PDB file of C-alpha atoms and ligand atoms in Angstrom:
ATOM      1  CA  MET A   1      -0.553 -13.485 -14.258  1.00  0.00           C
ATOM      2  CA  GLU A   2       2.555 -12.645 -12.249  1.00  0.00           C
ATOM      3  CA  LYS A   3       1.351 -11.785  -8.740  1.00  0.00           C
ATOM      4  CA  VAL A   4       4.490 -10.204  -7.225  1.00  0.00           C
ATOM      5  CA  HIS A   5       5.839  -6.998  -8.764  1.00  0.00           C
ATOM      6  CA  VAL A   6       9.061  -5.298  -7.695  1.00  0.00           C
ATOM      7  CA  PHE A   7       9.399  -1.773  -9.038  1.00  0.00           C
ATOM      8  CA  ASN A   8      12.798  -0.950 -10.460  1.00  0.00           C
ATOM      9  CA  HIS A   9      11.863   2.475 -11.798  1.00  0.00           C
ATOM     10  CA  PRO A  10      14.844   4.827 -11.270  1.00  0.00           C
ATOM     11  CA  LEU A  11      12.751   7.513  -9.547  1.00  0.00           C
ATOM     12  CA  ILE A  12      11.366   5.011  -7.051  1.00  0.00           C
ATOM     13  CA  GLN A  13      14.803   3.529  -6.342  1.00  0.00           C
ATOM     14  CA  HIS A  14      16.307   7.025  -5.948  1.00  0.00           C
ATOM     15  CA  LYS A  15      13.671   8.107  -3.437  1.00  0.00           C
ATOM     16  CA  LEU A  16      13.861   4.791  -1.605  1.00  0.00           C
ATOM     17  CA  SER A  17      17.581   5.339  -0.975  1.00  0.00           C
ATOM     18  CA  PHE A  18      16.754   8.524   0.983  1.00  0.00           C
ATOM     19  CA  ILE A  19      13.871   6.805   2.800  1.00  0.00           C
ATOM     20  CA  ARG A  20      16.278   4.107   3.987  1.00  0.00           C
ATOM     21  CA  ASP A  21      18.924   6.626   5.110  1.00  0.00           C
ATOM     22  CA  LYS A  22      18.827   7.018   8.910  1.00  0.00           C
ATOM     23  CA  LYS A  23      19.866  10.679   8.541  1.00  0.00           C
ATOM     24  CA  THR A  24      16.581  11.526   6.722  1.00  0.00           C
ATOM     25  CA  SER A  25      14.263  13.644   8.920  1.00  0.00           C
ATOM     26  CA  SER A  26      10.640  12.678   9.659  1.00  0.00           C
ATOM     27  CA  LYS A  27       9.479  15.586   7.505  1.00  0.00           C
ATOM     28  CA  ASP A  28      11.454  14.376   4.471  1.00  0.00           C
ATOM     29  CA  PHE A  29      10.610  10.745   5.227  1.00  0.00           C
ATOM     30  CA  ARG A  30       6.874  11.573   5.115  1.00  0.00           C
ATOM     31  CA  GLN A  31       7.221  13.520   1.903  1.00  0.00           C
ATOM     32  CA  LEU A  32       9.236  10.771   0.214  1.00  0.00           C
ATOM     33  CA  THR A  33       6.939   7.924   1.287  1.00  0.00           C
ATOM     34  CA  ASN A  34       3.995   9.844  -0.167  1.00  0.00           C
ATOM     35  CA  GLU A  35       5.898  10.492  -3.389  1.00  0.00           C
ATOM     36  CA  VAL A  36       6.777   6.818  -3.774  1.00  0.00           C
ATOM     37  CA  GLY A  37       3.164   5.932  -2.905  1.00  0.00           C
ATOM     38  CA  MET A  38       2.000   8.113  -5.775  1.00  0.00           C
ATOM     39  CA  LEU A  39       4.526   6.679  -8.262  1.00  0.00           C
ATOM     40  CA  MET A  40       3.608   3.121  -7.300  1.00  0.00           C
ATOM     41  CA  GLY A  41      -0.104   3.952  -7.382  1.00  0.00           C
ATOM     42  CA  TYR A  42       0.222   5.105 -10.998  1.00  0.00           C
ATOM     43  CA  GLU A  43       1.365   1.612 -12.033  1.00  0.00           C
ATOM     44  CA  ILE A  44      -0.928  -0.307  -9.675  1.00  0.00           C
ATOM     45  CA  THR A  45      -4.060   1.343 -11.072  1.00  0.00           C
ATOM     46  CA  ARG A  46      -3.103   0.492 -14.664  1.00  0.00           C
ATOM     47  CA  ASP A  47      -5.953  -2.046 -14.978  1.00  0.00           C
ATOM     48  CA  LEU A  48      -8.821   0.117 -13.688  1.00  0.00           C
ATOM     49  CA  PRO A  49     -11.812  -0.390 -16.003  1.00  0.00           C
ATOM     50  CA  LEU A  50     -12.775   2.394 -18.404  1.00  0.00           C
ATOM     51  CA  GLU A  51     -16.039   3.240 -20.133  1.00  0.00           C
ATOM     52  CA  GLU A  52     -16.706   5.340 -23.205  1.00  0.00           C
ATOM     53  CA  VAL A  53     -18.332   8.741 -22.736  1.00  0.00           C
ATOM     54  CA  GLU A  54     -19.353  11.345 -25.260  1.00  0.00           C
ATOM     55  CA  VAL A  55     -17.700  14.743 -24.783  1.00  0.00           C
ATOM     56  CA  GLU A  56     -18.198  17.962 -26.699  1.00  0.00           C
ATOM     57  CA  THR A  57     -14.895  19.765 -27.146  1.00  0.00           C
ATOM     58  CA  PRO A  58     -14.906  23.389 -28.360  1.00  0.00           C
ATOM     59  CA  VAL A  59     -14.385  21.896 -31.835  1.00  0.00           C
ATOM     60  CA  GLU A  60     -16.744  18.879 -32.083  1.00  0.00           C
ATOM     61  CA  LYS A  61     -18.306  15.902 -30.324  1.00  0.00           C
ATOM     62  CA  THR A  62     -15.982  13.013 -29.615  1.00  0.00           C
ATOM     63  CA  THR A  63     -15.822   9.763 -27.672  1.00  0.00           C
ATOM     64  CA  CYS A  64     -13.448   9.638 -24.676  1.00  0.00           C
ATOM     65  CA  LYS A  65     -12.715   7.169 -21.888  1.00  0.00           C
ATOM     66  CA  ARG A  66     -13.413   7.652 -18.179  1.00  0.00           C
ATOM     67  CA  LEU A  67     -13.039   5.396 -15.159  1.00  0.00           C
ATOM     68  CA  ALA A  68     -16.094   3.161 -14.942  1.00  0.00           C
ATOM     69  CA  GLY A  69     -18.427   2.412 -12.053  1.00  0.00           C
ATOM     70  CA  LYS A  70     -17.388   2.158  -8.415  1.00  0.00           C
ATOM     71  CA  LYS A  71     -13.684   2.732  -8.303  1.00  0.00           C
ATOM     72  CA  VAL A  72     -11.016   2.018  -5.743  1.00  0.00           C
ATOM     73  CA  PHE A  73     -10.619   2.506  -2.061  1.00  0.00           C
ATOM     74  CA  PHE A  74      -7.350   2.629  -0.192  1.00  0.00           C
ATOM     75  CA  VAL A  75      -6.809   0.930   3.146  1.00  0.00           C
ATOM     76  CA  PRO A  76      -3.749   2.083   5.069  1.00  0.00           C
ATOM     77  CA  ILE A  77      -2.752  -0.285   7.861  1.00  0.00           C
ATOM     78  CA  LEU A  78      -2.399   2.018  10.875  1.00  0.00           C
ATOM     79  CA  ARG A  79      -0.225   3.678  11.744  1.00  0.00           C
ATOM     80  CA  ALA A  80       2.533   3.543   9.181  1.00  0.00           C
ATOM     81  CA  GLY A  81       0.274   3.013   6.162  1.00  0.00           C
ATOM     82  CA  LEU A  82      -0.994   6.564   6.657  1.00  0.00           C
ATOM     83  CA  GLY A  83       2.380   7.749   5.393  1.00  0.00           C
ATOM     84  CA  MET A  84       1.538   6.732   1.806  1.00  0.00           C
ATOM     85  CA  VAL A  85      -2.138   7.693   1.541  1.00  0.00           C
ATOM     86  CA  GLU A  86      -1.763  11.373   0.657  1.00  0.00           C
ATOM     87  CA  GLY A  87       0.365  10.409  -2.340  1.00  0.00           C
ATOM     88  CA  LEU A  88      -2.256   7.944  -3.540  1.00  0.00           C
ATOM     89  CA  LEU A  89      -5.056  10.456  -3.035  1.00  0.00           C
ATOM     90  CA  SER A  90      -3.193  12.990  -5.136  1.00  0.00           C
ATOM     91  CA  LEU A  91      -3.617  10.492  -8.004  1.00  0.00           C
ATOM     92  CA  ILE A  92      -7.268   9.642  -7.311  1.00  0.00           C
ATOM     93  CA  PRO A  93      -8.685  12.456  -5.157  1.00  0.00           C
ATOM     94  CA  SER A  94     -12.193  10.958  -5.098  1.00  0.00           C
ATOM     95  CA  ALA A  95     -11.092   7.551  -3.816  1.00  0.00           C
ATOM     96  CA  ARG A  96     -12.546   6.410  -0.498  1.00  0.00           C
ATOM     97  CA  VAL A  97     -10.249   5.552   2.388  1.00  0.00           C
ATOM     98  CA  GLY A  98     -10.878   2.748   4.861  1.00  0.00           C
ATOM     99  CA  HIS A  99      -8.663   2.043   7.870  1.00  0.00           C
ATOM    100  CA  VAL A 100      -7.453  -1.108   9.574  1.00  0.00           C
ATOM    101  CA  GLY A 101      -5.569  -0.549  12.827  1.00  0.00           C
ATOM    102  CA  LEU A 102      -3.037  -3.219  13.790  1.00  0.00           C
ATOM    103  CA  TYR A 103       0.011  -3.263  16.002  1.00  0.00           C
ATOM    104  CA  ARG A 104       2.615  -5.975  16.049  1.00  0.00           C
ATOM    105  CA  ASP A 105       3.515  -7.278  19.507  1.00  0.00           C
ATOM    106  CA  PRO A 106       7.288  -6.664  19.714  1.00  0.00           C
ATOM    107  CA  GLU A 107       7.882  -9.986  21.566  1.00  0.00           C
ATOM    108  CA  THR A 108       5.616 -12.430  19.734  1.00  0.00           C
ATOM    109  CA  LEU A 109       5.447 -10.444  16.418  1.00  0.00           C
ATOM    110  CA  ILE A 110       1.711 -11.330  16.350  1.00  0.00           C
ATOM    111  CA  PRO A 111      -0.531  -8.523  15.024  1.00  0.00           C
ATOM    112  CA  HIS A 112      -3.438  -7.267  17.148  1.00  0.00           C
ATOM    113  CA  GLU A 113      -6.381  -5.535  15.518  1.00  0.00           C
ATOM    114  CA  TYR A 114      -7.727  -2.435  17.286  1.00  0.00           C
ATOM    115  CA  PHE A 115      -9.734  -0.590  14.633  1.00  0.00           C
ATOM    116  CA  VAL A 116     -11.610  -1.240  11.386  1.00  0.00           C
ATOM    117  CA  LYS A 117     -13.666   1.274   9.419  1.00  0.00           C
ATOM    118  CA  LEU A 118     -14.471   0.732   5.747  1.00  0.00           C
ATOM    119  CA  PRO A 119     -16.628   2.447   3.108  1.00  0.00           C
ATOM    120  CA  LYS A 120     -20.219   1.098   3.092  1.00  0.00           C
ATOM    121  CA  ASP A 121     -19.950  -0.129  -0.516  1.00  0.00           C
ATOM    122  CA  CYS A 122     -16.522  -1.736   0.018  1.00  0.00           C
ATOM    123  CA  ASP A 123     -17.735  -5.010  -1.528  1.00  0.00           C
ATOM    124  CA  LYS A 124     -18.218  -3.229  -4.875  1.00  0.00           C
ATOM    125  CA  ARG A 125     -14.850  -1.486  -5.009  1.00  0.00           C
ATOM    126  CA  GLN A 126     -11.318  -2.572  -5.792  1.00  0.00           C
ATOM    127  CA  CYS A 127      -9.202  -2.296  -2.635  1.00  0.00           C
ATOM    128  CA  ILE A 128      -5.552  -1.286  -2.375  1.00  0.00           C
ATOM    129  CA  VAL A 129      -4.048  -2.116   1.027  1.00  0.00           C
ATOM    130  CA  VAL A 130      -1.115   0.130   1.908  1.00  0.00           C
ATOM    131  CA  ASP A 131       1.676  -0.470   4.416  1.00  0.00           C
ATOM    132  CA  PRO A 132       5.326   0.592   4.067  1.00  0.00           C
ATOM    133  CA  MET A 133       6.567  -2.710   5.545  1.00  0.00           C
ATOM    134  CA  LEU A 134       5.878  -6.386   4.804  1.00  0.00           C
ATOM    135  CA  ALA A 135       8.062  -8.157   7.365  1.00  0.00           C
ATOM    136  CA  THR A 136       6.753 -11.496   8.725  1.00  0.00           C
ATOM    137  CA  GLY A 137       3.571 -10.865   6.729  1.00  0.00           C
ATOM    138  CA  GLY A 138       1.378 -11.201   9.832  1.00  0.00           C
ATOM    139  CA  SER A 139      -0.086  -7.678   9.654  1.00  0.00           C
ATOM    140  CA  ALA A 140      -0.852  -7.792   5.926  1.00  0.00           C
ATOM    141  CA  ILE A 141      -2.502 -11.216   6.271  1.00  0.00           C
ATOM    142  CA  ALA A 142      -4.573 -10.101   9.277  1.00  0.00           C
ATOM    143  CA  ALA A 143      -5.682  -6.901   7.491  1.00  0.00           C
ATOM    144  CA  ILE A 144      -6.692  -8.823   4.357  1.00  0.00           C
ATOM    145  CA  ASN A 145      -8.524 -11.443   6.463  1.00  0.00           C
ATOM    146  CA  SER A 146     -10.457  -8.601   8.061  1.00  0.00           C
ATOM    147  CA  LEU A 147     -11.314  -7.067   4.668  1.00  0.00           C
ATOM    148  CA  LYS A 148     -12.458 -10.375   3.173  1.00  0.00           C
ATOM    149  CA  LEU A 149     -14.612 -11.019   6.242  1.00  0.00           C
ATOM    150  CA  ARG A 150     -16.414  -7.761   5.421  1.00  0.00           C
ATOM    151  CA  GLY A 151     -17.049  -8.723   1.800  1.00  0.00           C
ATOM    152  CA  VAL A 152     -14.109  -7.094  -0.001  1.00  0.00           C
ATOM    153  CA  LYS A 153     -13.304  -9.230  -3.032  1.00  0.00           C
ATOM    154  CA  GLU A 154     -10.695  -7.572  -5.204  1.00  0.00           C
ATOM    155  CA  ILE A 155      -7.585  -6.746  -3.176  1.00  0.00           C
ATOM    156  CA  LYS A 156      -4.071  -5.539  -4.020  1.00  0.00           C
ATOM    157  CA  PHE A 157      -1.291  -5.007  -1.480  1.00  0.00           C
ATOM    158  CA  MET A 158       1.456  -2.390  -1.817  1.00  0.00           C
ATOM    159  CA  CYS A 159       4.483  -1.744   0.364  1.00  0.00           C
ATOM    160  CA  LEU A 160       7.783   0.087   0.252  1.00  0.00           C
ATOM    161  CA  ILE A 161       9.961  -2.713   1.538  1.00  0.00           C
ATOM    162  CA  ALA A 162       9.342  -6.443   1.873  1.00  0.00           C
ATOM    163  CA  ALA A 163      11.232  -9.391   3.290  1.00  0.00           C
ATOM    164  CA  PRO A 164      11.132 -12.630   1.261  1.00  0.00           C
ATOM    165  CA  GLU A 165       9.635 -14.409   4.298  1.00  0.00           C
ATOM    166  CA  GLY A 166       6.649 -12.043   4.344  1.00  0.00           C
ATOM    167  CA  VAL A 167       6.087 -12.234   0.592  1.00  0.00           C
ATOM    168  CA  GLU A 168       6.038 -16.022   0.727  1.00  0.00           C
ATOM    169  CA  LYS A 169       3.624 -16.137   3.670  1.00  0.00           C
ATOM    170  CA  LEU A 170       1.272 -13.594   2.129  1.00  0.00           C
ATOM    171  CA  ARG A 171       1.310 -15.458  -1.207  1.00  0.00           C
ATOM    172  CA  LYS A 172       0.470 -18.698   0.603  1.00  0.00           C
ATOM    173  CA  GLU A 173      -2.389 -17.252   2.698  1.00  0.00           C
ATOM    174  CA  HIS A 174      -3.877 -15.013   0.006  1.00  0.00           C
ATOM    175  CA  PRO A 175      -2.814 -16.282  -3.440  1.00  0.00           C
ATOM    176  CA  ASP A 176      -5.451 -14.064  -5.092  1.00  0.00           C
ATOM    177  CA  VAL A 177      -3.815 -10.838  -3.843  1.00  0.00           C
ATOM    178  CA  GLU A 178      -1.357  -9.100  -6.164  1.00  0.00           C
ATOM    179  CA  ILE A 179       1.672  -7.691  -4.310  1.00  0.00           C
ATOM    180  CA  PHE A 180       3.551  -4.512  -5.309  1.00  0.00           C
ATOM    181  CA  ILE A 181       6.938  -3.780  -3.726  1.00  0.00           C
ATOM    182  CA  ALA A 182       9.421  -0.916  -4.147  1.00  0.00           C
ATOM    183  CA  GLY A 183      12.346  -2.796  -2.574  1.00  0.00           C
ATOM    184  CA  LEU A 184      12.682  -6.539  -1.927  1.00  0.00           C
ATOM    185  CA  ASP A 185      15.241  -6.984   0.848  1.00  0.00           C
ATOM    186  CA  SER A 186      17.465  -9.762   2.132  1.00  0.00           C
ATOM    187  CA  HIS A 187      15.882 -11.234   5.288  1.00  0.00           C
ATOM    188  CA  LEU A 188      14.389 -10.593   8.741  1.00  0.00           C
ATOM    189  CA  ASN A 189      16.608 -10.209  11.808  1.00  0.00           C
ATOM    190  CA  ASP A 190      15.958 -11.847  15.204  1.00  0.00           C
ATOM    191  CA  HIS A 191      13.603  -9.003  16.176  1.00  0.00           C
ATOM    192  CA  GLY A 192      11.488  -9.360  13.054  1.00  0.00           C
ATOM    193  CA  TYR A 193      12.956  -6.240  11.419  1.00  0.00           C
ATOM    194  CA  ILE A 194      13.679  -6.171   7.706  1.00  0.00           C
ATOM    195  CA  VAL A 195      17.406  -6.179   6.802  1.00  0.00           C
ATOM    196  CA  PRO A 196      18.663  -3.762   5.534  1.00  0.00           C
ATOM    197  CA  GLY A 197      15.161  -2.179   5.651  1.00  0.00           C
ATOM    198  CA  LEU A 198      14.543   1.311   6.960  1.00  0.00           C
ATOM    199  CA  GLY A 199      14.002   0.742  10.684  1.00  0.00           C
ATOM    200  CA  ASP A 200      10.596   1.282  12.290  1.00  0.00           C
ATOM    201  CA  ALA A 201       8.400   2.900   9.652  1.00  0.00           C
ATOM    202  CA  GLY A 202       5.749   4.225  12.093  1.00  0.00           C
ATOM    203  CA  ASP A 203       8.341   5.815  14.360  1.00  0.00           C
ATOM    204  CA  ARG A 204      10.165   7.395  11.432  1.00  0.00           C
ATOM    205  CA  ILE A 205       6.966   8.821   9.885  1.00  0.00           C
ATOM    206  CA  PHE A 206       5.589  10.209  13.126  1.00  0.00           C
ATOM    207  CA  GLY A 207       8.868  10.969  14.922  1.00  0.00           C
ATOM    208  CA  THR A 208       7.924   8.836  17.924  1.00  0.00           C
ATOM    209  CA  LYS A 209      11.376   7.541  18.731  1.00  0.00           C
TER     210      LYS A 209
HETATM  211  C1  PRP B 301       4.730  -2.255  11.289  1.00  0.00           C
HETATM  212  C2  PRP B 301       4.452  -2.041   9.807  1.00  0.00           C
HETATM  213  C3  PRP B 301       3.542  -3.184   9.469  1.00  0.00           C
HETATM  214  C4  PRP B 301       4.061  -4.286  10.354  1.00  0.00           C
HETATM  215  C5  PRP B 301       4.872  -5.234   9.510  1.00  0.00           C
HETATM  216  O1  PRP B 301       3.675  -1.806  12.040  1.00  0.00           O
HETATM  217  O2  PRP B 301       3.908  -0.788   9.528  1.00  0.00           O
HETATM  218  O3  PRP B 301       2.180  -2.938   9.726  1.00  0.00           O
HETATM  219  O4  PRP B 301       4.894  -3.679  11.346  1.00  0.00           O
HETATM  220  O5  PRP B 301       5.297  -6.328  10.247  1.00  0.00           O
HETATM  221  P1  PRP B 301       4.759  -7.800   9.986  1.00  0.00           P
HETATM  222  O6  PRP B 301       4.783  -8.030   8.514  1.00  0.00           O
HETATM  223  O7  PRP B 301       5.758  -8.643  10.729  1.00  0.00           O
HETATM  224  O8  PRP B 301       3.388  -7.929  10.570  1.00  0.00           O
HETATM  225  P2  PRP B 301       3.675  -1.781  13.646  1.00  0.00           P
HETATM  226  O9  PRP B 301       2.993  -3.005  14.182  1.00  0.00           O
HETATM  227  O10 PRP B 301       5.051  -1.518  14.142  1.00  0.00           O
HETATM  228  O11 PRP B 301       2.691  -0.583  13.993  1.00  0.00           O
HETATM  229  P3  PRP B 301       2.790   0.967  13.643  1.00  0.00           P
HETATM  230  O12 PRP B 301       2.512   1.102  12.179  1.00  0.00           O
HETATM  231  O13 PRP B 301       1.701   1.540  14.480  1.00  0.00           O
HETATM  232  O14 PRP B 301       4.148   1.479  14.019  1.00  0.00           O
HETATM  233  N1  URA B 302       7.925  -2.998  10.998  1.00  0.00           N
HETATM  234  C1  URA B 302       8.732  -1.961  10.708  1.00  0.00           C
HETATM  235  O1  URA B 302       8.333  -0.790  10.868  1.00  0.00           O
HETATM  236  N2  URA B 302       9.964  -2.211  10.255  1.00  0.00           N
HETATM  237  C2  URA B 302      10.428  -3.467  10.053  1.00  0.00           C
HETATM  238  O2  URA B 302      11.583  -3.633   9.619  1.00  0.00           O
HETATM  239  C3  URA B 302       9.574  -4.542  10.362  1.00  0.00           C
HETATM  240  C4  URA B 302       8.321  -4.271  10.815  1.00  0.00           C
END
């Protein structure tokens, strides 16, 4: 199975062009990241297991399909991952949400964990880790390490923009994790920012710069 997916859907690419644009306001940036999160989520959840249920329509009894068993939980990597969760929840409103808090040291680019809270039955659910940016890959790897340590087995990772360096590192450290990307960019600059990228995702979502 191919483990790295780059979405070339026209709607996703259209919205991504506004997300990248430095003139886009925080309000629009938040709305667009959620919209792309939802569009990506639709594809990413394509393999959720179904079970047959009997339903009585106003006309007759019939057999339908519903999502089976324990379903998914989303894990935004704080802060910026929060910017895509609403969109995903609009697809699956009953999904649980765990959180992993990490910040990347601007000098060393090493991620530091400051918060983890997951659903109690996280080991029985499929997990979708959400972060707009996959740059060096350090944050995604650290978040997935943390999830695996707590028993999470089935993990997917989704981001808006990735650098090839980060994709390669994440593939090497966690070959079992499928990666979903809206835009695969050129490279990282000397400060560990994705080029052309979108700048600092957290600052743009929360207007902190
Ligand atoms: C950003 C981004 C990722 C990380 C990616 O978060 O949201 O989590 O950097 O970089 P990496 O792949 O090199 O680890 P940041 O640490 O800036 O924190 P924030 O979300 O709180 O702004
Ligand atoms: N984090 C961001 O927010 N943007 C980048 O380009 C790299 C890491």
